[in-house]
Short mmCIF file of N, CA and C in Angstrom, two decimals:
data_model
loop_
_atom_site.label_atom_id
_atom_site.label_comp_id
_atom_site.label_asym_id
_atom_site.label_seq_id
_atom_site.Cartn_x
_atom_site.Cartn_y
_atom_site.Cartn_z
N MET G 139 -80.71 -13.35 -16.31
CA MET G 139 -80.34 -13.88 -15.03
C MET G 139 -81.61 -14.34 -14.33
N HIS G 140 -81.59 -15.54 -13.81
CA HIS G 140 -82.74 -16.08 -13.08
C HIS G 140 -82.27 -16.55 -11.72
N HIS G 141 -83.17 -16.57 -10.78
CA HIS G 141 -82.85 -17.12 -9.47
C HIS G 141 -83.58 -18.44 -9.31
N SER G 142 -83.08 -19.31 -8.44
CA SER G 142 -83.64 -20.66 -8.34
C SER G 142 -84.77 -20.76 -7.34
N TYR G 143 -85.00 -19.73 -6.56
CA TYR G 143 -86.13 -19.75 -5.65
C TYR G 143 -86.71 -18.36 -5.59
N GLY G 144 -87.95 -18.25 -5.25
CA GLY G 144 -88.60 -16.96 -5.22
C GLY G 144 -90.10 -17.09 -5.33
N GLY G 145 -90.55 -18.28 -5.64
CA GLY G 145 -91.97 -18.54 -5.63
C GLY G 145 -92.67 -18.09 -6.90
N PRO G 146 -93.99 -18.24 -6.91
CA PRO G 146 -94.78 -17.86 -8.07
C PRO G 146 -94.62 -16.37 -8.37
N GLY G 147 -94.55 -16.04 -9.61
CA GLY G 147 -94.42 -14.66 -10.02
C GLY G 147 -93.00 -14.12 -10.00
N ALA G 148 -92.02 -14.97 -9.68
CA ALA G 148 -90.62 -14.52 -9.67
C ALA G 148 -90.23 -14.06 -11.06
N GLN G 149 -89.52 -12.95 -11.13
CA GLN G 149 -89.14 -12.37 -12.41
C GLN G 149 -87.63 -12.34 -12.56
N PRO G 150 -87.12 -12.48 -13.80
CA PRO G 150 -85.68 -12.30 -14.02
C PRO G 150 -85.29 -10.86 -13.68
N VAL G 151 -84.07 -10.68 -13.24
CA VAL G 151 -83.55 -9.35 -12.94
C VAL G 151 -82.84 -8.83 -14.18
N PRO G 152 -83.26 -7.68 -14.74
CA PRO G 152 -82.62 -7.16 -15.95
C PRO G 152 -81.15 -6.84 -15.73
N ARG G 153 -80.29 -7.30 -16.62
CA ARG G 153 -78.84 -7.09 -16.49
C ARG G 153 -78.42 -5.63 -16.39
N PRO G 154 -78.99 -4.68 -17.16
CA PRO G 154 -78.51 -3.30 -17.07
C PRO G 154 -78.63 -2.69 -15.68
N GLU G 155 -79.49 -3.24 -14.83
CA GLU G 155 -79.68 -2.69 -13.49
C GLU G 155 -78.62 -3.18 -12.50
N LEU G 156 -77.78 -4.11 -12.89
CA LEU G 156 -76.88 -4.75 -11.95
C LEU G 156 -75.44 -4.32 -12.09
N GLN G 157 -74.74 -4.33 -10.97
CA GLN G 157 -73.29 -4.25 -10.97
C GLN G 157 -72.74 -5.57 -10.45
N ALA G 158 -73.48 -6.63 -10.65
CA ALA G 158 -73.07 -8.02 -10.38
C ALA G 158 -72.51 -8.23 -8.99
N PHE G 159 -73.29 -7.91 -7.98
CA PHE G 159 -72.89 -8.17 -6.61
C PHE G 159 -74.12 -8.66 -5.86
N PHE G 160 -73.95 -9.69 -5.05
CA PHE G 160 -75.06 -10.25 -4.30
C PHE G 160 -74.71 -10.28 -2.83
N GLY G 161 -75.72 -10.14 -2.00
CA GLY G 161 -75.55 -10.29 -0.56
C GLY G 161 -76.42 -11.44 -0.10
N GLU G 162 -76.13 -11.96 1.04
CA GLU G 162 -76.89 -13.09 1.58
C GLU G 162 -77.41 -12.74 2.97
N PRO G 163 -78.32 -11.78 3.06
CA PRO G 163 -78.79 -11.39 4.39
C PRO G 163 -79.77 -12.40 4.98
N VAL G 164 -79.95 -12.31 6.25
CA VAL G 164 -80.97 -13.07 6.95
C VAL G 164 -82.07 -12.08 7.30
N ALA G 165 -83.29 -12.39 6.91
CA ALA G 165 -84.43 -11.52 7.21
C ALA G 165 -85.18 -12.10 8.40
N PHE G 166 -85.83 -11.24 9.13
CA PHE G 166 -86.59 -11.66 10.31
C PHE G 166 -88.04 -11.26 10.12
N ARG G 167 -88.96 -12.19 10.36
CA ARG G 167 -90.39 -11.90 10.32
C ARG G 167 -90.88 -11.84 11.76
N LEU G 168 -91.47 -10.70 12.10
CA LEU G 168 -91.98 -10.55 13.46
C LEU G 168 -93.36 -11.18 13.57
N GLY G 169 -93.58 -11.88 14.67
CA GLY G 169 -94.88 -12.48 14.95
C GLY G 169 -95.75 -11.58 15.80
N GLU G 170 -95.15 -10.52 16.35
CA GLU G 170 -95.89 -9.54 17.15
C GLU G 170 -95.21 -8.19 17.03
N ASP G 171 -95.97 -7.15 17.29
CA ASP G 171 -95.44 -5.79 17.19
C ASP G 171 -94.48 -5.49 18.34
N LEU G 172 -93.54 -4.60 18.07
CA LEU G 172 -92.62 -4.09 19.09
C LEU G 172 -92.98 -2.64 19.33
N ARG G 173 -93.21 -2.28 20.60
CA ARG G 173 -93.60 -0.91 20.92
C ARG G 173 -92.94 -0.46 22.21
N GLY G 174 -92.63 0.82 22.24
CA GLY G 174 -92.18 1.44 23.47
C GLY G 174 -90.68 1.42 23.69
N PRO G 175 -90.22 2.24 24.61
CA PRO G 175 -88.79 2.37 24.89
C PRO G 175 -88.20 1.18 25.64
N GLU G 176 -89.03 0.31 26.18
CA GLU G 176 -88.53 -0.82 26.96
C GLU G 176 -88.10 -2.01 26.09
N VAL G 177 -88.20 -1.90 24.77
CA VAL G 177 -87.82 -2.99 23.88
C VAL G 177 -86.31 -3.19 23.95
N ASP G 178 -85.91 -4.42 24.25
CA ASP G 178 -84.49 -4.76 24.29
C ASP G 178 -84.25 -5.99 23.41
N GLY G 179 -83.03 -6.48 23.39
CA GLY G 179 -82.68 -7.63 22.55
C GLY G 179 -83.51 -8.87 22.84
N HIS G 180 -83.78 -9.13 24.10
CA HIS G 180 -84.57 -10.31 24.48
C HIS G 180 -86.01 -10.17 23.98
N THR G 181 -86.55 -8.96 24.08
CA THR G 181 -87.91 -8.71 23.61
C THR G 181 -88.00 -8.90 22.10
N VAL G 182 -87.00 -8.40 21.38
CA VAL G 182 -86.99 -8.54 19.93
C VAL G 182 -86.90 -10.00 19.54
N ARG G 183 -85.98 -10.74 20.15
CA ARG G 183 -85.83 -12.17 19.82
C ARG G 183 -87.13 -12.92 20.08
N ALA G 184 -87.80 -12.61 21.17
CA ALA G 184 -89.06 -13.29 21.49
C ALA G 184 -90.15 -12.95 20.48
N ALA G 185 -90.08 -11.78 19.85
CA ALA G 185 -91.10 -11.36 18.89
C ALA G 185 -90.88 -11.96 17.51
N VAL G 186 -89.67 -12.44 17.22
CA VAL G 186 -89.37 -13.01 15.90
C VAL G 186 -90.03 -14.38 15.77
N SER G 187 -90.84 -14.55 14.74
CA SER G 187 -91.50 -15.84 14.53
C SER G 187 -90.74 -16.72 13.55
N GLU G 188 -90.11 -16.10 12.55
CA GLU G 188 -89.40 -16.87 11.52
C GLU G 188 -88.20 -16.09 11.02
N VAL G 189 -87.25 -16.84 10.47
CA VAL G 189 -86.13 -16.23 9.76
C VAL G 189 -86.17 -16.72 8.32
N LEU G 190 -85.63 -15.93 7.42
CA LEU G 190 -85.57 -16.29 6.01
C LEU G 190 -84.19 -15.91 5.49
N VAL G 191 -83.55 -16.81 4.80
CA VAL G 191 -82.33 -16.44 4.10
C VAL G 191 -82.76 -15.80 2.80
N GLU G 192 -82.18 -14.66 2.48
CA GLU G 192 -82.54 -13.96 1.25
C GLU G 192 -81.33 -13.86 0.34
N LEU G 193 -81.61 -13.75 -0.93
CA LEU G 193 -80.59 -13.41 -1.91
C LEU G 193 -80.86 -11.96 -2.27
N GLU G 194 -79.95 -11.08 -1.90
CA GLU G 194 -80.12 -9.66 -2.14
C GLU G 194 -79.29 -9.25 -3.35
N VAL G 195 -79.96 -8.66 -4.33
CA VAL G 195 -79.27 -8.16 -5.52
C VAL G 195 -78.88 -6.72 -5.23
N ILE G 196 -77.59 -6.46 -5.28
CA ILE G 196 -77.06 -5.14 -4.94
C ILE G 196 -76.91 -4.30 -6.21
N ASP G 197 -77.34 -3.07 -6.13
CA ASP G 197 -77.12 -2.10 -7.19
C ASP G 197 -76.86 -0.77 -6.50
N THR G 198 -75.81 -0.12 -6.84
CA THR G 198 -75.43 1.11 -6.15
C THR G 198 -74.80 2.11 -7.11
N PRO G 199 -74.97 3.39 -6.84
CA PRO G 199 -74.30 4.40 -7.65
C PRO G 199 -72.82 4.54 -7.29
N TYR G 200 -72.39 3.89 -6.23
CA TYR G 200 -71.00 3.96 -5.80
C TYR G 200 -70.20 2.90 -6.55
N GLY G 201 -69.60 3.27 -7.66
CA GLY G 201 -68.90 2.33 -8.52
C GLY G 201 -67.73 1.62 -7.88
N ASP G 202 -67.09 2.25 -6.89
CA ASP G 202 -65.92 1.62 -6.28
C ASP G 202 -66.28 0.77 -5.06
N TRP G 203 -67.55 0.68 -4.71
CA TRP G 203 -68.03 -0.12 -3.58
C TRP G 203 -67.42 0.30 -2.26
N ARG G 204 -67.07 1.58 -2.13
CA ARG G 204 -66.47 2.05 -0.87
C ARG G 204 -67.50 2.74 0.01
N LEU G 205 -68.72 2.35 -0.12
CA LEU G 205 -69.78 2.88 0.72
C LEU G 205 -69.66 2.23 2.09
N PRO G 206 -69.60 3.02 3.17
CA PRO G 206 -69.50 2.42 4.50
C PRO G 206 -70.73 1.57 4.80
N LEU G 207 -70.53 0.47 5.51
CA LEU G 207 -71.63 -0.43 5.84
C LEU G 207 -72.78 0.31 6.50
N GLN G 208 -72.48 1.20 7.43
CA GLN G 208 -73.53 1.94 8.13
C GLN G 208 -74.38 2.75 7.16
N GLY G 209 -73.75 3.34 6.16
CA GLY G 209 -74.49 4.12 5.18
C GLY G 209 -75.40 3.26 4.33
N SER G 210 -74.92 2.10 3.96
CA SER G 210 -75.71 1.18 3.15
C SER G 210 -76.89 0.64 3.94
N VAL G 211 -76.65 0.24 5.17
CA VAL G 211 -77.70 -0.33 6.00
C VAL G 211 -78.74 0.73 6.36
N ALA G 212 -78.29 1.94 6.63
CA ALA G 212 -79.18 2.99 7.11
C ALA G 212 -80.33 3.28 6.15
N ASP G 213 -80.09 3.25 4.86
CA ASP G 213 -81.17 3.60 3.93
C ASP G 213 -81.39 2.55 2.85
N ASN G 214 -80.80 1.38 2.99
CA ASN G 214 -80.93 0.33 1.98
C ASN G 214 -80.55 0.84 0.60
N ALA G 215 -79.56 1.72 0.55
CA ALA G 215 -79.17 2.37 -0.70
C ALA G 215 -78.74 1.39 -1.76
N ALA G 216 -78.25 0.23 -1.38
CA ALA G 216 -77.69 -0.69 -2.35
C ALA G 216 -78.63 -1.85 -2.70
N ALA G 217 -79.81 -1.91 -2.14
CA ALA G 217 -80.70 -3.04 -2.38
C ALA G 217 -81.58 -2.78 -3.60
N ALA G 218 -81.35 -3.53 -4.67
CA ALA G 218 -82.16 -3.39 -5.87
C ALA G 218 -83.32 -4.38 -5.87
N ARG G 219 -83.05 -5.59 -5.43
CA ARG G 219 -84.05 -6.66 -5.38
C ARG G 219 -83.73 -7.55 -4.19
N SER G 220 -84.74 -8.25 -3.74
CA SER G 220 -84.54 -9.21 -2.67
C SER G 220 -85.38 -10.44 -2.98
N VAL G 221 -84.77 -11.59 -2.95
CA VAL G 221 -85.46 -12.84 -3.24
C VAL G 221 -85.50 -13.66 -1.96
N PRO G 222 -86.66 -13.76 -1.32
CA PRO G 222 -86.73 -14.49 -0.06
C PRO G 222 -86.68 -16.00 -0.26
N GLY G 223 -86.03 -16.66 0.67
CA GLY G 223 -86.03 -18.12 0.70
C GLY G 223 -87.20 -18.61 1.53
N ARG G 224 -87.14 -19.86 1.92
CA ARG G 224 -88.25 -20.41 2.71
C ARG G 224 -88.15 -19.95 4.17
N GLU G 225 -89.30 -19.93 4.82
CA GLU G 225 -89.36 -19.52 6.22
C GLU G 225 -88.86 -20.65 7.11
N ILE G 226 -88.10 -20.29 8.13
CA ILE G 226 -87.59 -21.25 9.10
C ILE G 226 -88.02 -20.75 10.47
N PRO G 227 -88.78 -21.54 11.24
CA PRO G 227 -89.16 -21.09 12.58
C PRO G 227 -87.92 -20.79 13.42
N LEU G 228 -87.97 -19.70 14.18
CA LEU G 228 -86.84 -19.33 15.03
C LEU G 228 -87.02 -19.99 16.40
N HIS G 229 -86.28 -21.06 16.63
CA HIS G 229 -86.33 -21.75 17.92
C HIS G 229 -85.40 -21.04 18.90
N PRO G 230 -85.72 -21.06 20.18
CA PRO G 230 -84.88 -20.37 21.17
C PRO G 230 -83.43 -20.82 21.19
N ASP G 231 -83.16 -22.08 20.83
CA ASP G 231 -81.79 -22.58 20.88
C ASP G 231 -81.02 -22.40 19.56
N LEU G 232 -81.64 -21.80 18.56
CA LEU G 232 -80.97 -21.58 17.27
C LEU G 232 -80.03 -20.38 17.39
N ASP G 233 -78.74 -20.59 17.13
CA ASP G 233 -77.74 -19.53 17.18
C ASP G 233 -77.39 -19.14 15.75
N LEU G 234 -77.99 -18.07 15.26
CA LEU G 234 -77.79 -17.66 13.87
C LEU G 234 -76.34 -17.31 13.56
N ALA G 235 -75.59 -16.89 14.55
CA ALA G 235 -74.18 -16.54 14.33
C ALA G 235 -73.36 -17.77 13.94
N CYS G 236 -73.85 -18.95 14.25
CA CYS G 236 -73.11 -20.19 13.93
C CYS G 236 -73.65 -20.88 12.68
N GLU G 237 -74.72 -20.35 12.10
CA GLU G 237 -75.30 -20.98 10.91
C GLU G 237 -74.46 -20.65 9.68
N GLU G 238 -74.40 -21.58 8.74
CA GLU G 238 -73.65 -21.37 7.51
C GLU G 238 -74.60 -21.18 6.34
N ILE G 239 -74.26 -20.24 5.47
CA ILE G 239 -75.02 -19.98 4.25
C ILE G 239 -74.09 -20.31 3.09
N THR G 240 -74.58 -21.12 2.15
CA THR G 240 -73.78 -21.45 0.97
C THR G 240 -74.56 -21.05 -0.27
N VAL G 241 -73.99 -20.17 -1.06
CA VAL G 241 -74.59 -19.76 -2.33
C VAL G 241 -74.03 -20.67 -3.41
N ARG G 242 -74.91 -21.23 -4.22
CA ARG G 242 -74.49 -22.13 -5.30
C ARG G 242 -74.95 -21.59 -6.64
N VAL G 243 -74.11 -21.75 -7.62
CA VAL G 243 -74.47 -21.50 -9.01
C VAL G 243 -74.44 -22.86 -9.65
N GLY G 244 -75.63 -23.36 -10.00
CA GLY G 244 -75.72 -24.76 -10.43
C GLY G 244 -75.39 -25.64 -9.23
N ARG G 245 -74.38 -26.48 -9.37
CA ARG G 245 -73.96 -27.33 -8.26
C ARG G 245 -72.69 -26.83 -7.58
N GLU G 246 -72.13 -25.73 -8.09
CA GLU G 246 -70.87 -25.22 -7.56
C GLU G 246 -71.11 -24.23 -6.43
N ALA G 247 -70.50 -24.50 -5.27
CA ALA G 247 -70.56 -23.57 -4.15
C ALA G 247 -69.64 -22.40 -4.44
N VAL G 248 -70.20 -21.19 -4.47
CA VAL G 248 -69.39 -20.02 -4.81
C VAL G 248 -69.20 -19.06 -3.64
N ALA G 249 -69.98 -19.21 -2.58
CA ALA G 249 -69.85 -18.27 -1.46
C ALA G 249 -70.30 -18.89 -0.15
N PRO G 250 -69.46 -19.72 0.47
CA PRO G 250 -69.84 -20.20 1.81
C PRO G 250 -69.57 -19.11 2.84
N LEU G 251 -70.54 -18.85 3.71
CA LEU G 251 -70.41 -17.81 4.72
C LEU G 251 -70.93 -18.31 6.06
N LEU G 252 -70.36 -17.81 7.13
CA LEU G 252 -70.91 -18.05 8.45
C LEU G 252 -71.82 -16.88 8.81
N GLY G 253 -72.76 -17.14 9.73
CA GLY G 253 -73.68 -16.09 10.15
C GLY G 253 -72.96 -14.86 10.68
N ARG G 254 -71.87 -15.07 11.37
CA ARG G 254 -71.10 -13.94 11.89
C ARG G 254 -69.87 -13.80 11.03
N ARG G 255 -69.78 -12.72 10.29
CA ARG G 255 -68.65 -12.50 9.38
C ARG G 255 -67.52 -11.81 10.13
N GLY G 256 -66.44 -12.51 10.34
CA GLY G 256 -65.27 -11.90 10.94
C GLY G 256 -65.37 -11.93 12.39
#
């Protein structure tokens, strides 16, 4: 299995490690540190310098995939690999909830998603 982006040094993901599930998270790169109890949503957004769409390879010991989202997010229990895409500057008027992500295998779109699921 190979991915189409990932930059120099990108490696194939060994099949035995996978349960064939992918996620399409958006990663945030901070341009400045966040400190103190006064940090709120506006402060966090102002600190973000770039966003990156990632291809996350999921691997989990939970064979039935009934792991609650909070449990998975809390400790990244299901993240086996992450392949970052290109950096996109975060402009103040960019609404990530309205952005669409389309995963393609070859030329076939297999997973169109909106930033806000549901």
